[in-house]
Coordinates of C-alpha atoms and ligand atoms in Angstrom, one line a residue:
M951 CA 25.5 82.6 -60.7
A952 CA 27.2 83.9 -63.8
K953 CA 27.2 86.8 -62.7
M954 CA 29.1 86.8 -60.1
N955 CA 32.0 85.4 -61.3
N956 CA 31.6 87.9 -64.9
P957 CA 28.8 90.3 -64.8
V958 CA 28.6 91.4 -68.7
R959 CA 28.5 87.5 -69.6
D960 CA 25.7 87.0 -72.0
S961 CA 23.1 84.7 -72.1
F962 CA 20.4 82.8 -73.9
S963 CA 16.7 83.7 -73.0
G964 CA 15.4 80.8 -71.7
R965 CA 14.0 77.8 -72.6
L966 CA 12.7 78.7 -76.6
G967 CA 16.0 81.0 -77.6
I968 CA 18.5 78.5 -76.3
I969 CA 17.7 75.0 -77.8
A970 CA 16.7 78.1 -81.4
A971 CA 20.8 78.8 -80.9
A972 CA 21.8 75.0 -81.0
V973 CA 19.2 73.7 -83.2
G974 CA 21.0 76.9 -85.2
S975 CA 24.5 75.3 -84.4
A976 CA 23.7 71.7 -85.2
V977 CA 21.1 72.6 -88.1
G978 CA 23.6 73.7 -91.2
L979 CA 25.8 72.8 -94.3
G980 CA 26.6 70.0 -92.4
N981 CA 22.6 67.8 -93.3
I982 CA 22.0 69.4 -95.9
W983 CA 24.9 69.5 -98.0
R984 CA 27.8 67.5 -96.2
F985 CA 25.2 64.1 -95.4
P986 CA 23.9 64.0 -98.8
Y987 CA 27.5 63.9 -100.7
V988 CA 29.1 61.2 -98.7
T989 CA 26.4 59.1 -98.2
G990 CA 26.6 59.0 -101.6
E991 CA 29.8 57.9 -101.7
N992 CA 29.7 55.6 -99.0
G993 CA 27.2 53.8 -99.8
G994 CA 23.8 54.9 -99.0
G995 CA 21.5 52.6 -96.8
A996 CA 24.1 51.8 -94.3
F997 CA 25.9 54.3 -94.1
L998 CA 22.7 56.2 -93.9
L999 CA 22.0 53.4 -89.7
M1000 CA 25.5 53.3 -88.6
Y1001 CA 25.0 57.3 -88.3
L1002 CA 21.7 57.0 -87.6
L1003 CA 23.1 54.4 -84.3
F1004 CA 26.6 57.4 -83.8
V1005 CA 23.7 60.1 -82.9
I1006 CA 21.7 58.2 -81.2
A1007 CA 24.2 56.4 -78.8
I1008 CA 26.8 58.8 -78.4
G1009 CA 26.4 61.8 -80.3
M1010 CA 23.1 63.1 -77.7
P1011 CA 25.1 61.9 -74.4
V1012 CA 28.0 63.7 -75.4
M1013 CA 26.6 66.7 -76.3
L1014 CA 25.0 66.9 -73.0
A1015 CA 28.3 66.2 -71.2
E1016 CA 29.4 68.9 -73.4
F1017 CA 26.0 72.2 -72.2
S1018 CA 26.9 70.4 -68.3
V1019 CA 30.4 70.8 -68.2
G1020 CA 29.9 74.5 -69.9
R1021 CA 26.9 75.8 -67.8
R1022 CA 29.0 74.1 -64.4
A1023 CA 32.2 75.9 -65.5
Q1024 CA 30.0 79.1 -66.3
R1025 CA 33.5 79.1 -68.8
N1026 CA 34.9 79.5 -72.7
A1027 CA 36.1 75.7 -74.3
L1028 CA 39.0 75.8 -73.3
G1029 CA 38.5 77.9 -69.4
S1030 CA 35.8 75.3 -67.9
F1031 CA 38.3 72.6 -68.0
K1032 CA 40.9 75.1 -66.6
K1033 CA 37.9 76.1 -63.8
L1034 CA 37.0 72.8 -63.8
A1035 CA 40.4 70.5 -63.3
P1036 CA 42.8 72.9 -62.2
G1037 CA 46.5 72.4 -63.4
K1038 CA 45.7 69.5 -64.8
P1039 CA 45.8 68.5 -68.7
W1040 CA 42.3 68.3 -69.9
Y1041 CA 42.6 72.2 -71.3
L1042 CA 44.4 70.1 -73.9
I1043 CA 40.4 69.6 -76.0
G1044 CA 39.9 72.7 -75.7
V1045 CA 43.3 73.5 -77.3
M1046 CA 42.4 71.1 -79.7
G1047 CA 38.8 72.8 -79.5
I1048 CA 40.0 75.7 -80.7
V1049 CA 42.5 73.7 -83.9
A1050 CA 38.9 72.2 -84.9
S1051 CA 37.4 75.9 -85.5
F1052 CA 39.6 77.1 -87.8
L1053 CA 40.2 74.2 -89.7
I1054 CA 36.4 73.5 -89.7
L1055 CA 35.4 77.5 -90.6
A1056 CA 38.5 77.6 -92.1
F1057 CA 36.2 75.3 -95.4
Y1058 CA 32.1 75.5 -94.4
S1059 CA 33.5 79.0 -95.1
T1060 CA 34.2 77.9 -98.3
I1061 CA 30.4 76.1 -99.5
A1062 CA 29.1 78.5 -97.3
G1063 CA 30.3 81.3 -99.7
W1064 CA 29.1 78.8 -102.4
T1065 CA 25.1 79.1 -101.3
L1066 CA 25.2 82.9 -101.8
E1067 CA 26.5 82.9 -105.5
Y1068 CA 23.3 80.0 -105.7
L1069 CA 21.2 82.8 -103.3
F1070 CA 22.3 85.5 -106.3
Q1071 CA 21.8 83.6 -109.1
A1072 CA 18.5 81.6 -108.9
A1073 CA 17.5 85.8 -108.4
G1074 CA 18.4 86.3 -111.5
N1075 CA 16.7 83.1 -113.4
S1076 CA 19.0 80.4 -114.6
F1077 CA 17.8 78.0 -113.6
A1078 CA 15.5 77.4 -115.2
G1079 CA 15.3 76.7 -118.8
K1080 CA 18.5 74.7 -118.2
S1081 CA 18.9 71.3 -119.0
S1082 CA 21.3 69.0 -116.4
A1083 CA 24.6 69.6 -118.4
E1084 CA 23.8 73.5 -118.8
L1085 CA 23.9 73.3 -114.6
S1086 CA 26.5 70.9 -113.9
A1087 CA 28.6 73.4 -116.0
S1088 CA 27.4 76.0 -114.6
F1089 CA 28.5 75.0 -111.4
D1090 CA 31.9 74.0 -112.3
Q1091 CA 32.7 77.1 -113.7
F1092 CA 31.3 78.0 -111.3
H1093 CA 32.9 76.3 -108.4
T1094 CA 36.8 76.5 -109.6
G1095 CA 37.1 80.0 -109.9
T1096 CA 39.1 82.1 -108.5
F1097 CA 37.5 86.4 -107.4
R1098 CA 33.6 84.7 -107.4
P1099 CA 34.0 82.1 -105.0
L1100 CA 36.9 84.2 -102.5
I1101 CA 34.2 86.9 -102.3
W1102 CA 31.2 84.8 -102.1
Q1103 CA 33.6 83.5 -99.1
I1104 CA 35.0 86.5 -97.7
A1105 CA 31.7 88.3 -97.4
F1106 CA 29.9 85.2 -95.0
M1107 CA 32.9 85.3 -93.0
V1108 CA 32.3 89.5 -92.4
L1109 CA 28.9 88.5 -92.1
T1110 CA 29.3 86.1 -89.2
A1111 CA 31.9 88.8 -87.7
L1112 CA 29.8 91.3 -87.5
I1113 CA 26.6 89.0 -85.8
I1114 CA 29.0 87.4 -82.9
S1115 CA 30.1 91.2 -82.8
S1116 CA 26.7 92.0 -82.0
G1117 CA 27.0 89.1 -78.7
V1118 CA 25.3 85.8 -78.6
K1119 CA 21.7 86.8 -77.0
R1120 CA 20.4 89.6 -80.0
G1121 CA 23.1 88.5 -82.9
I1122 CA 22.1 84.5 -82.7
E1123 CA 18.5 84.1 -80.8
K1124 CA 16.4 86.1 -83.1
Y1125 CA 16.9 85.3 -86.3
T1126 CA 17.1 80.7 -86.0
K1127 CA 13.5 81.2 -83.6
I1128 CA 12.1 81.7 -86.8
L1129 CA 14.1 81.2 -89.8
M1130 CA 14.6 77.5 -88.9
P1131 CA 10.6 76.1 -88.5
V1132 CA 10.6 78.0 -92.6
L1133 CA 13.1 75.5 -93.1
L1134 CA 11.7 72.4 -92.5
L1135 CA 8.7 73.6 -94.3
L1136 CA 10.9 74.2 -97.4
I1137 CA 12.4 71.2 -97.6
L1138 CA 9.5 69.0 -97.2
I1139 CA 8.2 70.8 -100.0
V1140 CA 11.4 70.4 -102.0
S1141 CA 11.2 66.6 -101.2
I1142 CA 8.1 65.6 -102.4
R1143 CA 9.1 67.6 -105.6
S1144 CA 12.3 65.4 -105.5
V1145 CA 10.2 61.6 -104.5
T1146 CA 7.5 62.7 -106.9
L1147 CA 9.6 62.8 -110.1
P1148 CA 9.7 59.8 -112.3
G1149 CA 12.9 57.7 -111.5
A1150 CA 12.6 58.6 -107.5
G1151 CA 12.3 55.2 -106.3
E1152 CA 15.8 53.6 -107.2
G1153 CA 17.2 56.9 -104.6
L1154 CA 15.1 55.8 -101.5
R1155 CA 15.9 52.2 -102.7
F1156 CA 19.8 53.2 -102.8
L1157 CA 18.9 55.4 -99.1
F1158 CA 16.7 53.3 -96.8
R1159 CA 17.5 50.2 -98.7
P1160 CA 21.4 49.1 -96.6
D1161 CA 23.7 47.2 -98.2
F1162 CA 26.6 46.6 -95.9
S1163 CA 28.6 44.4 -97.6
A1164 CA 29.6 48.2 -99.4
V1165 CA 31.3 49.9 -96.1
G1166 CA 34.8 48.8 -94.9
W1167 CA 36.3 50.7 -91.0
N1168 CA 36.9 53.9 -93.6
S1169 CA 32.6 54.3 -94.2
V1170 CA 32.0 53.2 -90.5
L1171 CA 34.7 56.6 -88.9
V1172 CA 33.3 58.6 -91.5
A1173 CA 29.4 58.3 -90.2
L1174 CA 31.4 59.1 -86.4
G1175 CA 32.9 62.1 -88.3
Q1176 CA 29.4 63.2 -89.7
A1177 CA 27.2 62.6 -86.6
A1178 CA 29.6 64.9 -84.5
F1179 CA 29.5 67.6 -86.9
S1180 CA 26.1 67.7 -87.9
L1181 CA 25.5 67.2 -83.9
S1182 CA 28.2 70.1 -83.4
I1183 CA 29.6 68.6 -80.0
G1184 CA 34.2 67.2 -80.5
M1185 CA 35.6 70.8 -79.9
G1186 CA 33.3 73.2 -78.3
T1187 CA 30.6 74.5 -78.9
M1188 CA 28.7 72.9 -77.3
I1189 CA 30.6 73.5 -74.4
T1190 CA 30.1 77.6 -75.1
Y1191 CA 26.7 78.2 -75.7
G1192 CA 26.3 75.6 -72.4
S1193 CA 28.4 78.1 -70.9
Y1194 CA 25.6 80.1 -72.0
I1195 CA 22.2 78.3 -70.6
R1196 CA 20.8 79.2 -67.4
K1197 CA 19.9 76.9 -64.8
E1198 CA 16.3 76.9 -64.9
T1199 CA 17.4 75.0 -68.1
N1200 CA 17.0 71.4 -68.3
L1201 CA 19.4 70.1 -69.7
P1202 CA 18.9 66.7 -70.9
V1203 CA 15.7 68.0 -72.6
T1204 CA 17.6 69.9 -74.5
A1205 CA 20.1 68.0 -76.2
F1206 CA 17.1 65.4 -76.8
Q1207 CA 15.9 68.1 -78.7
V1208 CA 18.4 69.8 -81.1
S1209 CA 19.8 66.2 -81.9
V1210 CA 16.7 64.5 -82.9
A1211 CA 15.4 68.0 -84.6
D1212 CA 19.2 67.9 -86.3
T1213 CA 18.6 64.1 -87.3
I1214 CA 15.3 65.3 -88.9
I1215 CA 16.9 68.1 -90.8
A1216 CA 18.7 65.0 -92.1
M1217 CA 16.6 62.6 -93.5
L1218 CA 14.5 65.1 -95.2
S1219 CA 17.3 66.6 -97.0
G1220 CA 18.3 62.7 -98.1
L1221 CA 15.3 62.0 -98.9
M1222 CA 15.3 65.8 -101.0
I1223 CA 17.8 64.6 -102.5
F1224 CA 18.8 61.3 -103.2
P1225 CA 15.6 60.7 -105.8
A1226 CA 16.3 63.7 -108.0
V1227 CA 20.1 62.3 -108.3
F1228 CA 18.5 59.3 -109.6
A1229 CA 16.2 60.6 -111.3
Y1230 CA 18.4 63.2 -113.2
S1231 CA 21.3 60.7 -113.7
I1232 CA 23.4 62.2 -112.0
D1233 CA 27.1 60.7 -110.5
P1234 CA 25.8 60.1 -106.0
A1235 CA 29.1 60.6 -104.9
A1236 CA 29.4 63.0 -107.2
G1237 CA 31.1 64.3 -103.8
P1238 CA 31.3 67.8 -102.3
G1239 CA 29.6 69.0 -105.2
L1240 CA 26.5 66.9 -105.0
V1241 CA 24.2 69.3 -103.7
F1242 CA 24.5 72.6 -105.5
V1243 CA 24.3 70.1 -108.9
V1244 CA 21.6 68.2 -107.6
L1245 CA 19.3 71.5 -105.9
P1246 CA 18.3 73.5 -109.3
N1247 CA 17.1 70.9 -111.5
I1248 CA 14.7 69.5 -109.2
F1249 CA 14.0 73.9 -108.9
S1250 CA 13.8 74.1 -112.8
M1251 CA 10.9 70.9 -113.4
M1252 CA 8.6 72.8 -110.6
P1253 CA 6.7 74.3 -110.4
G1254 CA 7.4 78.3 -108.6
G1255 CA 10.7 76.7 -109.4
Y1256 CA 11.5 80.8 -108.9
I1257 CA 10.3 81.3 -105.9
F1258 CA 11.2 78.2 -104.3
S1259 CA 14.7 78.2 -105.0
V1260 CA 15.3 82.0 -103.3
I1261 CA 13.7 81.1 -100.7
F1262 CA 15.9 77.8 -100.1
F1263 CA 18.9 78.8 -100.3
M1264 CA 18.3 82.3 -98.8
L1265 CA 17.0 79.9 -95.4
L1266 CA 20.2 77.7 -96.7
S1267 CA 22.4 80.2 -96.3
I1268 CA 21.1 81.7 -93.1
A1269 CA 20.4 78.4 -91.3
A1270 CA 24.6 78.1 -92.4
L1271 CA 25.3 81.9 -90.7
T1272 CA 24.5 80.2 -87.7
S1273 CA 26.3 77.6 -87.2
T1274 CA 29.8 79.4 -88.6
V1275 CA 28.2 81.4 -85.8
S1276 CA 28.5 79.2 -83.4
I1277 CA 31.9 77.9 -84.7
L1278 CA 33.7 81.4 -84.6
E1279 CA 32.0 81.7 -80.7
V1280 CA 33.8 79.2 -79.8
V1281 CA 37.8 81.6 -81.3
V1282 CA 35.9 84.8 -80.2
A1283 CA 34.9 83.2 -76.1
Y1284 CA 38.2 81.6 -75.6
L1285 CA 39.9 85.1 -77.2
S1286 CA 38.0 87.1 -75.0
E1287 CA 37.8 85.4 -71.5
E1288 CA 41.0 83.8 -71.2
L1289 CA 43.6 86.5 -73.2
N1290 CA 40.9 89.6 -71.9
M1291 CA 40.1 90.9 -75.5
A1292 CA 38.0 94.1 -76.5
R1293 CA 35.8 91.2 -77.7
R1294 CA 35.1 93.2 -81.2
T1295 CA 39.1 92.7 -81.6
A1296 CA 38.7 89.0 -80.6
T1297 CA 35.6 88.7 -83.8
I1298 CA 38.4 90.1 -85.8
L1299 CA 41.5 89.0 -84.9
G1300 CA 40.3 85.1 -85.2
A1301 CA 37.7 85.5 -88.7
A1302 CA 40.2 86.9 -90.4
S1303 CA 43.1 84.6 -89.3
I1304 CA 40.4 82.3 -90.7
G1305 CA 39.6 84.1 -93.3
V1306 CA 43.6 83.0 -94.1
L1307 CA 43.0 79.9 -94.2
G1308 CA 39.7 79.8 -95.6
I1309 CA 41.1 80.9 -98.9
F1310 CA 43.2 77.9 -99.1
A1311 CA 40.1 76.0 -98.6
T1312 CA 38.2 77.8 -101.5
L1313 CA 41.2 77.1 -104.4
S1314 CA 41.5 73.7 -103.9
F1315 CA 39.1 73.4 -106.7
G1316 CA 40.0 75.8 -108.2
M1317 CA 44.0 77.4 -109.3
L1318 CA 45.1 75.4 -106.1
D1319 CA 43.2 71.7 -106.5
D1320 CA 47.4 69.7 -108.4
V1321 CA 48.5 71.4 -105.2
T1322 CA 47.6 67.7 -102.5
P1323 CA 50.0 67.2 -99.5
F1324 CA 49.8 63.5 -98.8
G1325 CA 47.4 63.4 -101.2
R1326 CA 44.1 65.4 -100.1
T1327 CA 43.4 69.3 -100.8
F1328 CA 44.0 71.8 -98.8
F1329 CA 39.3 71.0 -98.4
E1330 CA 39.8 68.4 -97.9
W1331 CA 42.9 67.5 -95.3
F1332 CA 40.4 71.1 -93.1
D1333 CA 37.9 68.2 -93.5
Y1334 CA 39.9 65.3 -92.6
I1335 CA 41.6 66.3 -89.5
S1336 CA 38.8 68.5 -88.5
A1337 CA 35.5 65.4 -88.9
N1338 CA 37.2 62.4 -89.0
L1339 CA 39.7 63.7 -86.1
L1340 CA 39.6 65.9 -84.0
L1341 CA 36.1 65.5 -83.3
P1342 CA 36.3 61.9 -82.9
L1343 CA 38.9 62.6 -80.6
G1344 CA 37.8 65.2 -78.6
A1345 CA 34.5 63.4 -78.4
I1346 CA 36.5 60.4 -76.4
L1347 CA 38.3 62.9 -74.0
I1348 CA 34.9 65.1 -73.4
A1349 CA 32.9 61.8 -72.5
L1350 CA 36.0 60.5 -70.5
F1351 CA 36.9 63.7 -68.4
V1352 CA 32.6 64.0 -67.6
G1353 CA 32.3 60.1 -67.1
W1354 CA 35.5 60.1 -64.5
F1355 CA 37.0 62.9 -63.8
M1356 CA 33.8 65.5 -63.6
G1357 CA 31.9 61.6 -61.9
R1358 CA 28.1 61.8 -61.0
K1359 CA 27.9 64.1 -58.7
V1360 CA 28.5 66.6 -60.7
F1361 CA 27.0 65.7 -63.7
N1362 CA 24.3 64.8 -62.1
D1363 CA 24.0 67.6 -59.9
E1364 CA 23.9 70.2 -63.3
I1365 CA 22.1 67.7 -65.6
S1366 CA 18.9 67.6 -63.3
S1367 CA 19.9 71.7 -62.9
G1368 CA 20.4 71.2 -58.9
G1369 CA 18.0 68.7 -58.2
M1370 CA 15.4 70.6 -59.8
F1371 CA 14.3 68.5 -61.9
R1372 CA 14.5 64.7 -61.8
V1373 CA 16.9 62.9 -64.5
R1374 CA 16.3 58.8 -64.1
V1375 CA 18.7 58.3 -67.1
T1376 CA 22.3 59.4 -65.1
G1377 CA 22.6 56.2 -65.1
L1378 CA 22.9 55.0 -67.8
F1379 CA 24.5 58.1 -69.7
M1380 CA 26.8 57.9 -66.9
F1381 CA 27.6 54.2 -68.1
V1382 CA 27.6 55.6 -72.2
L1383 CA 30.0 58.6 -70.9
K1384 CA 33.0 56.3 -69.3
F1385 CA 32.9 53.4 -71.4
L1386 CA 30.8 52.7 -74.4
A1387 CA 31.4 56.0 -75.9
P1388 CA 34.9 56.2 -75.7
L1389 CA 35.3 52.3 -76.2
A1390 CA 33.4 52.1 -78.9
I1391 CA 34.9 55.5 -80.7
A1392 CA 38.7 54.2 -80.1
I1393 CA 37.6 50.5 -82.3
V1394 CA 36.5 52.5 -84.8
F1395 CA 39.8 54.2 -85.4
I1396 CA 41.7 51.7 -84.3
Y1397 CA 40.2 49.5 -87.3
Q1398 CA 40.1 52.2 -89.9
L1399 CA 43.5 52.4 -88.9
I1400 CA 44.3 48.5 -89.4
G1401 CA 41.7 48.4 -92.9
S1402 CA 43.4 51.3 -94.1
S1403 CA 47.3 50.8 -94.5
Ligands
LIG1483 N1 26.7 70.8 -87.2 C1 27.0 72.5 -87.8 C2 26.1 71.7 -89.1 O1 25.5 70.9 -89.5 C3 28.9 72.7 -88.3 C4 29.1 73.0 -86.9 C5 28.7 74.5 -86.6 C6 29.8 71.7 -86.3 N2 29.6 73.4 -85.2 C7 29.8 73.2 -84.8 C8 31.1 70.8 -87.0 C9 30.8 72.7 -84.3 C10 31.0 71.2 -85.7 C11 31.8 71.3 -84.7 O2 26.6 72.6 -90.4

C-alpha cells in the first residue's frame, strides 16, 4: 500500500503508536494553558458546555474526516487533496493549513518557551516561600523581557526540529506512549491539591455552573476555535498523521479515543486551575499568563511541591513538544513530498522561517507590546486568525470535502478499512459532515460578525 507509491514513507507501528502520536498532538498547551485562560475570559461554565458540545458534534467527526482523507491519499495535507481531487481547487484547504501551521507554531512556541523557563525555575526551587504577589511579579518580569523568552523559544524550536528530522516514528511515538499517562496522573494529583484549598468552592461553581447571560456570539466562536485547536483539527495535522496510519487501524475508534483523552485532560486542567484561581484571588480573566501565575502558587503550598513542580513542568514541556512536532510535520511533509526537498532541508527551512515569525509573537509581551495594528498585538493576531478563523474555516471545508466530494462510499470504505471493521454510524457521520458541521460553523461565524459590528 504505502510502499507502492513511496518506498520511504514512514508510518506508525500499529494501534498504540498512532493513538500515542495523535494524543500527543492533541494534548498540549491547548489543554493546560489555553483552555483555562479562554474559559476564564469567557465566563466559565457556559463556555465549558459549548466547548464540550463542539468537541462531540463537530470536532470528533472532523477528526475522523481528516484521518480518512490522509490515509486514503497517503500524502501530506496539501498533496492529499491534489491526489483525491486532481485539477480541483480543494487543495486550497491545504494551502490554508500550511498558513495556519506557521501562525500557530509561531505563537505556540512562545508559550512553549515559557514552560522551559518554568521548568528551569522549578528545578532551582524558585517558587518556595514566595507570596502570590511575588510570583505574579516574577512572571511579569520574565515574560515582558527580551532575551530570556527568546532564547527559550529558540531552544524549543530547535528541539522540535531535531525530533522532526529524525522521522515520525522514532521521533514521536516513543515519548508519548510513556509520558502521557504520567502527565495525566500528575494533573490528577495537582487537581486534588487545588480543590482542597480553602475557598476552592467558588472556582468549582465558576467552572461548572453555566451562566449563559455572560456569553455572546464571540464566546461561541472562541469555544468553537478552542475545540478545534485542542483537537488539532482544521489545518491538516490529522490528515498528515492519517497518512501514516496503517490500514489495519480502526479510524472511528481512534478518533473517539483521541477526542476523549484530549477532553479529559482539558477538564482536569480546569479542575486544577480554577479552584486555585479563586483561592488565591487571581482574576480568572487574567489572560495568557493565567496558568503560569496559578501553578507556582499551588506548588508552593503543596507537600512535595518541589518535586511535583519539576516533574510537572517537564511533562508540560514534553506535551507541548509532541504538539509542536505535529504542527511542524505538516509543513515538512508538504515541502518534502510536494517540492521534493530533503527532509532535513525542509525541517531547517520550516523551523527557521516559523522561528522568525515567532520572535514577533514573543516580543508582543515585551518591547512590541504597543505595536497593535487594528487593535491586537502580533501574538493576539496569530492566535485570533488561526484559532478563530482558519481552523473553523478549514473544518467547514474538510467536512464539505468528505461529505460531498469524497462521498459516502469512499468514506465508508476508508473508515471500515475496506470492510475489515463494521461501522454502524457512517450515516450519522455523513449527516454531520454534509450538513451539521458546515452549517453550525457558518452560523457561528455569521452571528459573530453581526454581533461584533
Ligand atoms: N492541539 C494542540 C494542543 O492542544 C496544538 C496543536 C497541535 C494544534 N497541532 C495542531 C492546534 C493543529 C491546531 C491545529 O496543544
